[in-house]
Coordinates of C-alpha atoms in Angstrom, one line a residue:
Chain U
M1 CA 14.9 27.6 11.3
L2 CA 11.7 27.9 8.4
E3 CA 12.0 30.6 6.5
I4 CA 8.7 31.3 3.9
T5 CA 9.9 33.8 1.2
N6 CA 7.6 35.4 -0.6
I7 CA 5.6 32.1 -1.6
S8 CA 2.3 32.1 -4.1
K9 CA -0.1 29.6 -5.1
T10 CA -2.9 29.8 -7.4
F11 CA -4.9 26.8 -7.9
N12 CA -6.6 25.8 -11.1
P13 CA -5.1 28.7 -13.0
G14 CA -7.0 30.4 -16.2
T15 CA -9.9 29.0 -15.8
V16 CA -13.4 29.7 -13.8
N17 CA -11.9 28.3 -10.7
E18 CA -8.9 30.0 -10.5
K19 CA -8.1 31.0 -6.6
V20 CA -5.4 32.6 -5.4
A21 CA -4.5 30.7 -2.2
L22 CA -1.3 32.3 -1.3
N23 CA -0.5 35.5 -2.7
G24 CA 3.2 36.2 -1.5
V25 CA 3.2 35.0 2.1
S26 CA 6.3 35.6 4.1
L27 CA 6.8 34.3 7.8
N28 CA 10.0 33.6 9.4
L29 CA 9.8 31.0 12.5
A30 CA 12.4 31.1 15.1
D31 CA 13.7 27.9 17.0
G32 CA 11.4 26.9 19.1
D33 CA 8.1 29.3 18.2
F34 CA 4.9 27.8 18.9
V35 CA 3.2 30.1 16.3
T36 CA -1.0 29.5 16.2
V37 CA -3.1 30.4 12.8
I38 CA -6.2 31.7 12.6
G39 CA -8.0 33.3 9.6
G40 CA -11.7 32.4 7.8
N41 CA -12.2 30.0 5.2
G42 CA -10.4 30.3 2.1
A43 CA -7.6 32.7 4.1
G44 CA -4.9 30.3 2.8
K45 CA -4.0 28.5 6.6
S46 CA -4.3 25.0 4.9
T47 CA -2.8 25.6 1.6
L48 CA 0.5 27.2 3.9
L49 CA 0.9 24.3 5.7
N50 CA 0.3 22.3 2.5
A51 CA 3.2 24.7 0.9
V52 CA 5.5 23.8 3.8
A53 CA 4.9 20.3 4.1
G54 CA 5.1 20.2 -0.1
T55 CA 1.9 18.5 -0.8
W56 CA 2.3 20.2 -4.3
P57 CA 4.8 22.8 -5.4
V58 CA 4.4 26.3 -5.0
D59 CA 4.2 28.8 -8.0
E60 CA 6.7 31.2 -6.5
G61 CA 8.7 32.1 -3.5
T62 CA 11.4 30.0 -1.5
I63 CA 10.9 27.6 1.6
T64 CA 13.8 26.7 3.7
I65 CA 13.5 24.7 7.2
D66 CA 17.4 24.5 8.6
G67 CA 19.1 26.5 5.9
V68 CA 18.0 23.7 3.6
N69 CA 15.8 25.3 0.6
V70 CA 13.2 22.6 0.2
T71 CA 11.4 24.4 -2.4
R72 CA 11.6 21.7 -4.3
M73 CA 11.9 18.7 -2.3
P74 CA 9.2 16.3 -2.9
E75 CA 6.8 15.6 -0.2
H76 CA 8.5 12.5 1.2
K77 CA 12.0 13.7 1.4
R78 CA 10.4 16.9 3.5
A79 CA 8.8 14.5 6.0
K80 CA 12.1 14.4 7.5
Y81 CA 12.2 17.5 8.8
I82 CA 8.3 17.8 9.6
G83 CA 5.8 16.2 11.7
R84 CA 2.2 16.9 10.4
V85 CA -1.6 16.1 11.9
F86 CA -4.1 16.6 9.4
Q87 CA -7.2 18.0 10.1
D88 CA -9.3 14.9 8.9
P89 CA -8.8 12.0 11.8
M90 CA -8.5 9.2 8.8
L91 CA -5.8 11.0 6.8
G92 CA -2.9 10.6 9.5
T93 CA -2.9 7.0 10.4
A94 CA -3.3 3.4 8.2
A95 CA -6.6 2.4 9.5
T96 CA -5.5 -1.4 8.2
M97 CA -2.6 -1.4 10.0
Q98 CA -2.0 -2.2 13.6
I99 CA -1.3 0.7 16.1
E100 CA 2.1 -0.5 16.7
E101 CA 2.5 -0.6 12.7
N102 CA 1.8 2.8 12.7
L103 CA 4.1 3.8 15.3
A104 CA 6.6 1.7 13.9
L105 CA 6.3 3.6 10.3
A106 CA 6.7 6.9 12.3
K107 CA 9.3 6.1 14.1
R108 CA 11.5 5.6 10.8
R109 CA 10.7 9.3 9.6
G110 CA 13.3 10.6 6.9
D111 CA 15.4 7.1 7.6
R112 CA 15.8 4.8 4.7
R113 CA 13.7 1.6 4.7
T114 CA 15.8 -1.5 5.1
L115 CA 14.8 -5.2 5.2
K116 CA 15.2 -5.2 9.0
V117 CA 12.7 -6.4 11.2
G118 CA 9.8 -3.7 11.1
I119 CA 9.2 -3.3 14.8
T120 CA 11.9 -4.3 17.5
P121 CA 11.2 -5.9 20.5
A122 CA 12.3 -2.7 23.1
E123 CA 10.5 -0.3 20.4
R124 CA 6.9 -2.2 21.2
Q125 CA 8.5 -1.5 25.1
E126 CA 8.6 2.1 24.1
Y127 CA 5.4 2.8 22.6
K128 CA 3.2 1.6 25.5
E129 CA 5.3 3.8 27.7
I130 CA 4.5 6.8 25.3
L131 CA 0.9 5.5 25.1
E132 CA 0.6 5.3 29.0
E133 CA 1.3 9.1 29.0
L134 CA -1.7 9.6 26.9
G135 CA -4.1 7.9 28.9
L136 CA -6.4 6.7 26.5
G137 CA -5.9 3.4 27.4
L138 CA -4.0 2.4 23.9
E139 CA -1.1 0.9 25.6
S140 CA -2.7 -2.5 26.2
R141 CA -4.2 -1.9 22.1
L142 CA -0.8 -2.4 20.7
T143 CA -1.9 -4.8 18.1
A144 CA -5.5 -3.9 17.0
K145 CA -5.9 -2.5 13.6
V146 CA -6.3 1.6 14.2
G147 CA -9.7 1.9 11.9
L148 CA -11.3 0.5 15.3
L149 CA -10.2 3.2 17.1
S150 CA -11.9 6.7 17.6
G151 CA -11.4 9.8 16.1
G152 CA -10.2 11.2 18.6
Q153 CA -8.1 8.5 20.2
R154 CA -6.9 8.3 16.4
Q155 CA -6.0 11.7 16.1
A156 CA -3.9 11.4 19.2
L157 CA -2.0 8.4 18.0
T158 CA -1.6 10.7 14.9
L159 CA -0.3 13.4 17.1
L160 CA 1.9 10.8 18.5
M161 CA 3.3 9.4 15.8
A162 CA 4.3 13.0 14.0
T163 CA 6.3 13.8 17.1
L164 CA 7.9 10.4 17.5
K165 CA 11.0 11.5 16.3
K166 CA 11.5 14.5 17.0
P167 CA 10.4 16.9 13.8
R168 CA 12.3 20.2 13.4
L169 CA 8.6 21.6 12.6
L170 CA 5.2 20.2 13.7
L171 CA 2.6 20.9 11.8
L172 CA -0.6 20.7 13.1
D173 CA -3.8 21.5 10.6
E174 CA -7.2 22.3 12.5
H175 CA -6.4 18.6 14.3
T176 CA -9.0 18.7 16.9
A177 CA -11.7 20.5 14.5
A178 CA -13.1 16.8 13.6
L179 CA -13.1 16.1 17.6
D180 CA -15.8 16.6 20.0
P181 CA -15.5 19.3 22.6
K182 CA -14.1 16.8 25.4
T183 CA -11.4 15.3 23.0
A184 CA -10.3 18.0 21.4
A185 CA -9.5 19.7 25.0
K186 CA -7.8 16.6 25.9
V187 CA -5.9 16.1 22.6
L188 CA -4.9 19.9 22.6
E189 CA -3.9 19.2 26.1
A190 CA -1.5 16.6 24.7
T191 CA -0.4 19.0 22.0
E192 CA 0.8 21.6 24.7
R193 CA 3.0 19.1 27.0
I194 CA 4.9 17.5 24.1
V195 CA 5.7 21.0 22.0
Q196 CA 6.8 22.2 25.2
K197 CA 9.1 18.9 26.5
D198 CA 10.7 19.0 23.0
Q199 CA 10.7 22.5 23.0
L200 CA 8.8 21.9 19.1
T201 CA 8.8 24.7 16.3
T202 CA 5.2 24.5 15.8
L203 CA 2.5 25.9 13.4
M204 CA -0.5 25.5 14.3
I205 CA -4.1 26.2 12.6
T206 CA -7.1 26.7 14.8
H207 CA -10.7 27.7 13.9
N208 CA -11.0 28.4 17.8
M209 CA -9.9 32.3 18.7
K210 CA -9.7 31.1 22.7
D211 CA -7.2 28.3 21.9
A212 CA -5.2 30.4 19.6
I213 CA -4.5 33.1 22.0
A214 CA -4.2 30.5 25.0
H215 CA -1.6 28.7 23.2
G216 CA 1.8 29.2 21.8
N217 CA 3.9 32.1 22.0
R218 CA 3.0 33.8 18.3
L219 CA -0.4 33.9 16.5
I220 CA -0.7 35.0 12.8
M221 CA -4.1 35.5 10.9
M222 CA -4.3 35.4 7.3
H223 CA -6.7 36.7 5.0
E224 CA -6.9 36.6 1.4
G225 CA -3.8 34.5 1.5
R226 CA -1.6 36.8 3.4
V227 CA -0.4 37.4 6.7
A228 CA -2.6 40.3 8.2
V229 CA -2.1 39.8 11.5
D230 CA 1.3 39.1 13.2
V231 CA 1.6 39.1 17.4
S232 CA 4.1 37.7 19.6
G233 CA 5.9 37.8 23.3
E234 CA 4.1 39.9 25.8
E235 CA 1.5 41.5 23.5
K236 CA 0.5 38.2 22.4
K237 CA -0.6 37.5 26.3
K238 CA -2.5 39.7 27.0
L239 CA -4.5 39.7 23.9
T240 CA -8.0 39.2 24.0
V241 CA -10.6 38.2 21.3
E242 CA -11.9 41.6 21.2
D243 CA -8.2 43.0 20.3
L244 CA -8.3 40.2 17.8
L245 CA -11.0 41.2 15.8
Q246 CA -10.2 45.0 16.0
L247 CA -6.8 44.2 14.7
F248 CA -8.4 42.1 11.9
E249 CA -10.7 45.0 10.9
K250 CA -7.5 47.6 11.2
A251 CA -5.6 44.9 8.8
S252 CA -8.0 44.1 6.4
G253 CA -10.3 47.0 6.2
Q254 CA -13.4 45.0 6.7
E255 CA -15.4 43.1 9.9
L256 CA -14.4 39.8 10.4
A257 CA -17.4 37.7 9.6
N258 CA -17.0 33.8 10.5
D259 CA -19.2 33.3 13.0
R260 CA -17.4 29.5 13.0
M261 CA -14.6 31.9 14.3
L262 CA -16.4 33.9 16.8
L263 CA -19.0 31.3 18.1
A264 CA -16.0 29.1 18.9
Chain I
M1 CA -18.7 -38.6 -9.6
T2 CA -15.9 -41.0 -10.6
S3 CA -14.5 -39.1 -12.8
L4 CA -14.5 -35.7 -10.4
L5 CA -12.7 -37.8 -8.3
N6 CA -10.3 -38.9 -10.9
A7 CA -9.7 -35.1 -11.7
L8 CA -9.4 -34.0 -8.3
P9 CA -5.5 -34.5 -8.1
G10 CA -5.7 -32.7 -11.3
S11 CA -7.6 -29.5 -10.0
I12 CA -6.0 -29.2 -6.9
S13 CA -2.7 -29.2 -8.6
Q14 CA -3.5 -26.3 -10.8
G15 CA -5.3 -24.5 -8.3
L16 CA -2.0 -24.7 -6.6
I17 CA -0.6 -23.7 -8.8
W18 CA -2.8 -21.1 -10.4
G19 CA -2.8 -20.0 -6.0
I20 CA 0.7 -18.4 -6.6
M21 CA -0.7 -16.1 -9.1
A22 CA -3.5 -15.0 -7.1
I23 CA -1.3 -14.2 -4.1
G24 CA 0.7 -11.7 -6.7
V25 CA -2.9 -10.7 -7.2
Y26 CA -3.5 -10.5 -3.7
I27 CA -0.5 -8.0 -3.5
T28 CA -1.4 -5.6 -5.7
Y29 CA -5.6 -5.8 -5.0
R30 CA -5.6 -5.7 -1.4
L31 CA -2.2 -4.7 0.0
L32 CA -1.0 -1.8 -2.6
D33 CA -4.7 -1.0 -3.4
V34 CA -4.1 -1.0 -7.1
A35 CA -6.2 -2.9 -9.4
D36 CA -3.4 -4.5 -11.5
L37 CA -4.5 -5.8 -15.0
T38 CA -0.8 -6.1 -16.5
V39 CA -1.0 -10.1 -14.6
D40 CA -3.0 -11.4 -18.2
G41 CA -0.1 -10.6 -20.0
S42 CA 3.0 -11.4 -17.5
F43 CA 1.3 -14.6 -16.8
C44 CA 1.8 -15.9 -20.0
T45 CA 5.2 -14.2 -20.1
G46 CA 6.5 -16.0 -17.2
G47 CA 5.0 -19.4 -19.3
A48 CA 6.7 -18.5 -22.4
M49 CA 10.4 -17.6 -21.3
C50 CA 9.7 -20.7 -19.2
A51 CA 8.9 -22.8 -22.4
V52 CA 11.7 -21.4 -24.6
T53 CA 14.1 -21.5 -21.8
L54 CA 13.8 -25.1 -21.9
A55 CA 13.1 -25.6 -25.2
N56 CA 16.6 -23.3 -26.0
G57 CA 18.6 -22.7 -23.4
K58 CA 21.2 -25.2 -24.0
D59 CA 21.7 -23.9 -27.4
W60 CA 21.9 -20.5 -25.7
L61 CA 24.6 -22.2 -23.1
A62 CA 26.6 -23.2 -26.3
A63 CA 26.4 -20.1 -28.0
I64 CA 28.1 -18.2 -25.2
F65 CA 30.4 -20.9 -23.9
G66 CA 31.0 -23.1 -26.4
A67 CA 29.4 -26.3 -27.9
E68 CA 32.6 -28.5 -26.2
T69 CA 32.2 -27.0 -22.8
V70 CA 28.4 -27.6 -22.6
E71 CA 28.2 -31.3 -23.7
A72 CA 31.8 -31.5 -21.1
W73 CA 28.8 -29.7 -18.5
A74 CA 25.9 -32.3 -19.2
A75 CA 28.6 -35.4 -19.4
A76 CA 29.7 -34.0 -15.5
F77 CA 26.2 -32.9 -14.3
N78 CA 22.6 -33.0 -14.9
L79 CA 21.9 -29.9 -17.0
N80 CA 18.5 -30.5 -17.1
I81 CA 18.7 -28.9 -13.4
V82 CA 20.4 -25.9 -14.7
L83 CA 18.3 -25.5 -17.2
L84 CA 14.9 -25.3 -14.8
I85 CA 16.3 -22.7 -12.6
M86 CA 17.2 -20.4 -15.3
A87 CA 13.6 -21.1 -17.1
L88 CA 12.0 -20.1 -13.8
L89 CA 14.9 -17.4 -12.8
F90 CA 13.8 -15.8 -16.7
A91 CA 10.6 -16.1 -15.6
L92 CA 10.4 -14.2 -12.8
V93 CA 12.8 -11.6 -14.2
A94 CA 10.7 -11.1 -17.3
G95 CA 7.6 -10.9 -14.5
L96 CA 9.6 -8.1 -12.5
L97 CA 10.0 -5.9 -15.8
A98 CA 6.5 -6.1 -17.1
G99 CA 5.5 -4.9 -13.5
L100 CA 8.0 -2.3 -13.3
S101 CA 6.6 -1.2 -17.1
T102 CA 3.2 -1.1 -15.3
G103 CA 4.6 0.8 -12.6
L104 CA 6.2 3.8 -14.6
L105 CA 3.5 4.0 -16.9
H106 CA 1.5 4.8 -13.7
T107 CA 3.8 6.7 -11.6
A108 CA 6.2 8.5 -13.6
C109 CA 3.8 9.1 -16.8
G110 CA 0.7 9.6 -14.2
I111 CA -1.6 7.1 -16.0
P112 CA -4.0 5.8 -14.1
A113 CA -3.2 1.9 -12.4
I114 CA -5.9 0.2 -14.1
L115 CA -5.0 1.9 -17.8
A116 CA -1.4 1.5 -17.4
G117 CA -2.2 -2.2 -16.9
I118 CA -4.5 -2.7 -19.9
L119 CA -1.9 -0.7 -21.9
T120 CA 1.4 -3.1 -20.4
Q121 CA -1.2 -6.4 -20.9
L122 CA -1.6 -5.4 -24.8
G123 CA 2.0 -4.8 -25.0
L124 CA 3.2 -7.9 -23.7
W125 CA 1.0 -9.8 -26.1
S126 CA 3.7 -8.9 -29.0
V127 CA 6.2 -9.4 -26.8
N128 CA 5.4 -12.5 -26.2
L129 CA 4.7 -14.1 -29.1
V130 CA 7.3 -11.8 -31.3
S131 CA 10.3 -11.6 -29.1
I132 CA 10.0 -14.5 -26.4
M133 CA 8.0 -17.6 -28.9
G134 CA 9.6 -16.3 -32.3
K135 CA 5.9 -16.3 -33.4
K136 CA 4.5 -19.7 -32.7
A137 CA 1.6 -19.5 -30.5
T138 CA 2.5 -22.5 -28.7
I139 CA 5.5 -23.7 -27.4
S140 CA 6.1 -27.4 -26.4
I141 CA 8.1 -28.5 -23.4
A142 CA 9.6 -32.4 -23.8
V143 CA 8.1 -33.1 -20.4
G144 CA 9.5 -36.8 -20.8
K145 CA 13.0 -35.4 -21.5
M146 CA 13.7 -32.5 -19.0
D147 CA 13.4 -32.6 -15.4
L148 CA 10.5 -30.7 -14.4
L149 CA 8.9 -28.7 -10.8
V150 CA 5.5 -30.1 -11.8
A151 CA 3.8 -32.0 -14.3
M152 CA 0.4 -33.2 -15.0
R153 CA 2.4 -36.9 -16.0
Y154 CA 4.1 -37.1 -12.5
I155 CA 0.7 -37.4 -11.0
T156 CA 0.2 -40.7 -12.9
D157 CA 4.0 -41.5 -12.6
V158 CA 3.3 -41.3 -8.8
E159 CA 0.4 -43.1 -8.8
K160 CA 1.8 -46.3 -10.9
G161 CA 4.9 -45.7 -8.8
K162 CA 7.3 -44.8 -11.2
R163 CA 8.2 -41.3 -9.0
W164 CA 8.6 -41.0 -5.6
F165 CA 5.8 -39.0 -3.8
I166 CA 7.5 -36.0 -3.2
Q167 CA 7.4 -35.4 -6.8
H168 CA 3.3 -35.5 -7.0
P169 CA 2.4 -31.7 -8.4
I170 CA 0.2 -31.4 -5.2
F171 CA 3.2 -32.4 -2.9
V172 CA 5.6 -29.6 -5.1
A173 CA 3.4 -26.8 -5.6
G174 CA 2.3 -26.8 -2.0
I175 CA 6.3 -26.6 -1.0
I176 CA 6.4 -23.6 -3.4
T177 CA 3.5 -22.3 -2.3
V178 CA 4.8 -22.3 1.2
V179 CA 8.2 -21.1 0.9
I180 CA 6.2 -18.3 -1.5
I181 CA 3.9 -17.4 1.6
G182 CA 6.9 -17.6 4.0
L183 CA 9.4 -15.2 2.3
L184 CA 6.6 -12.7 2.0
Y185 CA 5.6 -12.5 5.6
W186 CA 9.1 -12.2 6.4
F187 CA 9.2 -9.2 3.6
F188 CA 6.0 -7.6 4.4
G189 CA 7.3 -7.5 8.3
T190 CA 10.3 -5.8 7.3
E191 CA 10.7 -1.9 7.6
L192 CA 10.3 -1.9 3.4
G193 CA 7.8 -4.4 3.8
S194 CA 6.1 -2.6 5.9
S195 CA 6.1 0.8 4.0
I196 CA 4.6 -0.8 0.8
R197 CA 1.5 -1.8 3.3
A198 CA 1.5 1.6 4.2
T199 CA 1.2 3.0 1.2
G200 CA -1.4 0.6 0.3
A201 CA -3.5 1.9 3.3
N202 CA -3.3 5.2 3.3
R203 CA -0.9 7.2 0.8
A204 CA -1.2 10.5 2.1
M205 CA 0.3 9.3 5.7
A206 CA 2.3 7.1 4.0
R207 CA 3.7 10.4 2.2
A208 CA 3.8 12.4 5.4
Q209 CA 6.1 9.7 7.2
G210 CA 8.4 10.2 4.7
I211 CA 7.5 6.9 2.2
N212 CA 8.2 7.4 -1.1
T213 CA 5.2 5.9 -2.6
N214 CA 5.7 6.2 -5.8
R215 CA 8.7 3.8 -5.5
N216 CA 6.9 1.4 -3.1
T217 CA 3.9 1.1 -5.7
V218 CA 6.5 0.4 -8.6
L219 CA 8.1 -2.2 -6.0
G220 CA 4.5 -3.7 -4.8
L221 CA 3.7 -4.2 -8.7
M222 CA 7.0 -5.9 -9.6
L223 CA 6.9 -8.1 -6.8
S224 CA 3.0 -9.4 -8.0
N225 CA 4.2 -9.6 -11.6
G226 CA 7.5 -11.4 -10.7
L227 CA 4.8 -13.8 -8.8
V228 CA 2.5 -14.2 -11.7
A229 CA 5.2 -14.6 -14.3
L230 CA 6.6 -17.8 -11.6
S231 CA 3.1 -19.1 -11.6
G232 CA 2.6 -18.7 -15.6
A233 CA 6.1 -20.9 -15.8
L234 CA 4.6 -23.5 -13.5
L235 CA 1.7 -23.9 -15.4
A236 CA 3.5 -24.1 -18.2
Q237 CA 5.5 -26.8 -17.0
Y238 CA 2.2 -28.8 -15.7
Q239 CA 0.4 -28.8 -18.6
G240 CA 4.0 -29.6 -20.9
F241 CA 2.9 -26.2 -23.2
A242 CA 2.7 -22.7 -23.2
E243 CA 0.7 -20.8 -25.7
I244 CA -0.1 -17.2 -26.5
N245 CA -3.3 -17.2 -24.9
M246 CA -3.0 -18.7 -21.3
G247 CA -3.1 -15.8 -19.3
R248 CA -6.4 -14.8 -20.9
G249 CA -8.7 -14.0 -17.8
A250 CA -6.0 -14.7 -15.4
I251 CA -6.8 -11.8 -12.9
V252 CA -10.5 -12.6 -12.5
I253 CA -9.1 -16.2 -11.7
G254 CA -6.7 -14.1 -9.3
L255 CA -9.5 -11.5 -8.0
A256 CA -12.0 -15.0 -7.8
A257 CA -9.2 -17.7 -5.5
V258 CA -8.9 -13.6 -2.9
I259 CA -12.4 -13.4 -2.5
I260 CA -13.2 -17.0 -2.4
G261 CA -10.4 -17.2 0.5
E262 CA -11.8 -14.3 2.1
V263 CA -15.6 -15.2 2.0
V264 CA -14.3 -18.6 3.4
F265 CA -11.4 -17.7 5.6
G266 CA -12.0 -13.8 6.3
K267 CA -13.4 -14.5 10.1
L268 CA -11.2 -17.7 10.7
F269 CA -7.3 -16.4 9.3
R270 CA -6.5 -13.0 11.1
N271 CA -2.4 -13.6 10.8
F272 CA -1.1 -12.2 7.4
G273 CA 0.4 -15.0 6.4
L274 CA -2.7 -17.1 6.9
K275 CA -4.1 -15.0 4.6
L276 CA -1.9 -15.7 1.8
L277 CA -2.8 -19.1 2.8
A278 CA -6.3 -18.6 2.0
V279 CA -5.9 -17.1 -1.0
S280 CA -4.0 -19.9 -2.3
I281 CA -6.6 -22.7 -1.1
G282 CA -9.6 -19.6 -2.7
A283 CA -7.4 -20.8 -5.7
V284 CA -7.8 -24.5 -4.9
I285 CA -11.6 -24.3 -4.4
Y286 CA -12.2 -22.5 -7.4
Y287 CA -10.8 -25.2 -9.1
I288 CA -12.2 -27.9 -7.6
V289 CA -15.9 -26.2 -8.1
I290 CA -15.1 -25.6 -11.5
Q291 CA -14.0 -29.6 -12.4
A292 CA -17.2 -30.4 -10.5
V293 CA -19.2 -28.1 -12.8
I294 CA -18.0 -29.8 -15.7
S295 CA -17.9 -33.4 -14.5
L296 CA -21.6 -33.3 -13.2
S297 CA -23.0 -31.2 -15.6
G298 CA -20.8 -32.0 -18.5
I299 CA -21.0 -28.6 -19.5
D300 CA -19.4 -27.6 -22.6
S301 CA -15.8 -26.5 -21.2
N302 CA -16.0 -23.3 -23.7
Y303 CA -18.5 -22.0 -21.2
L304 CA -15.7 -21.8 -18.9
K305 CA -15.0 -18.0 -19.0
L306 CA -18.6 -17.5 -18.5
L307 CA -18.9 -19.3 -15.4
T308 CA -15.7 -17.9 -14.0
A309 CA -17.0 -14.4 -14.7
I310 CA -20.5 -15.2 -12.8
I311 CA -18.8 -17.2 -10.0
V312 CA -16.6 -14.1 -9.4
A313 CA -19.5 -11.4 -10.1
I314 CA -21.4 -13.4 -7.3
F315 CA -18.3 -13.4 -4.6
L316 CA -17.9 -9.8 -5.4
A317 CA -21.4 -9.0 -4.7
V318 CA -22.5 -10.9 -2.0
P319 CA -20.2 -8.8 0.5
F320 CA -22.1 -5.7 -0.4
W321 CA -25.3 -7.0 -0.8
K322 CA -25.1 -8.4 2.6
G323 CA -23.6 -5.0 3.9
K324 CA -26.5 -2.9 2.0
Y325 CA -29.9 -4.7 2.9
F326 CA -28.7 -7.2 5.7
S327 CA -26.5 -5.1 8.1
K328 CA -27.6 -6.5 11.5
P329 CA -29.4 -4.4 13.7
V330 CA -27.1 -3.5 16.9
K331 CA -27.8 -5.2 20.0
R332 CA -28.9 -3.6 23.1
G333 CA -28.6 -4.4 26.5
G334 CA -27.0 -7.4 27.8
N335 CA -25.9 -10.6 26.2
A336 CA -29.0 -12.4 26.4
N337 CA -27.2 -15.5 24.9
A338 CA -24.0 -15.2 25.9

């Protein structure tokens, strides 16, 4: 499904701020894989997702989705295959536009935008139903501006938008990190439900080890721009936080010193 | 006071014409979130294109189709109407091209939008003067001989009963404004129009939803400058001439109209079409205020630009001050005065 071969990315090359963010990462996802990604600050998790999404070109390596080489494809064209939820709840939605307008934009991801009407009445009904499923009371506020919603509501809406038109690949970049624990759990629950329902191939970054273990069929841990740990199948099901720490030490030769991950 | 009242129809007409330009400014400034300074150049481009076409259009047609053919046409139907349509069309196309230039400088060449606009505007000055106006700083329009959409003279003509009421500039400019608002309302409700609004609202989100934000930025700039040029063409007709400096400060008048419209009608008008209407009314208010200041104080009209700058600065500053110093305390408990 997704084949990442030996990609590298260095930011600000040749300056004092030079930062090797990805250092020859290779990763293959099978159809329907739900992979959780953990790692310390600056390990390259977000960079990996942005490389796949096409936020900027990679320095080396190739990325193919469904056999299509997308390495040189601009971000907006790649969006045809990819649904995304960002860490920042403000980033995934257009605040000055209505809920239904945001959904209608997402519904047409990857399609040519024509002079046909932006939202059809049939769509409105559909949006009402899926918002009802979400259980946040948004179904009665279709024409409310998204800027009026809370961070959690916006993030849940972004999740809906990312999956409204079934993506080949779903990229979740710490999408619950900015939310309060209760809302985070709710959004995560919705994520699990949607991913299961549509059998979506998913890459989910999280800083919470327990979440990383509880969700998905495969877990990777990144360190210094590489995949340091890769666990899947039965082995992942039996995984505990202690196991993970040991795996990390073995792979990286150092102790994991990241309070945020340990305390979470 | 009577001089103010006498000048009122003229002010309203001018305000409506400039209002079309202001709607163009609204598209870039508010919808696309780009400060586009091309406007000062493209407004003049539109006016110049219109005046030149009205003056020379017949010769152009003769050069293409032969003099006899054109004379035969002139005998068969009103050629002036053809020239008028040509003038408006050429002005519109010239404006679209000006927007395209700024758009490409911004997106394809990576130049910040504000600078890209300034570059196009600067270049346009030469294009306007040399390529369009043939090195003449002023091109007059034979108001008496042509059929125009709007003209200052038509105001007195209507008052004297020489023309129908529907030819009054307020009426014509009003109709044009309503038609343009209608078209824009439709367009920004389509898939393409929504994607342009999304581009302005949140570029990262737009790209993630597969929207080509660069293309949309160019499209928005073209649409905006097309409207600006059209407005310039109408003003040239209204005042009976185009001149090389007619667009100077246009962007500020456009911003003034946008902001006055928002300050006055912001709470009232929520619908997109009404918001555009508010911009147009904002331009009318602006012209009435300017006229009032001139009529009542007898101020030298050379101070007009300074006056405009001060008015716009105040209207821009007020919302900022309000938010900074006078934010309302959060009410707690029940609504005592509900």
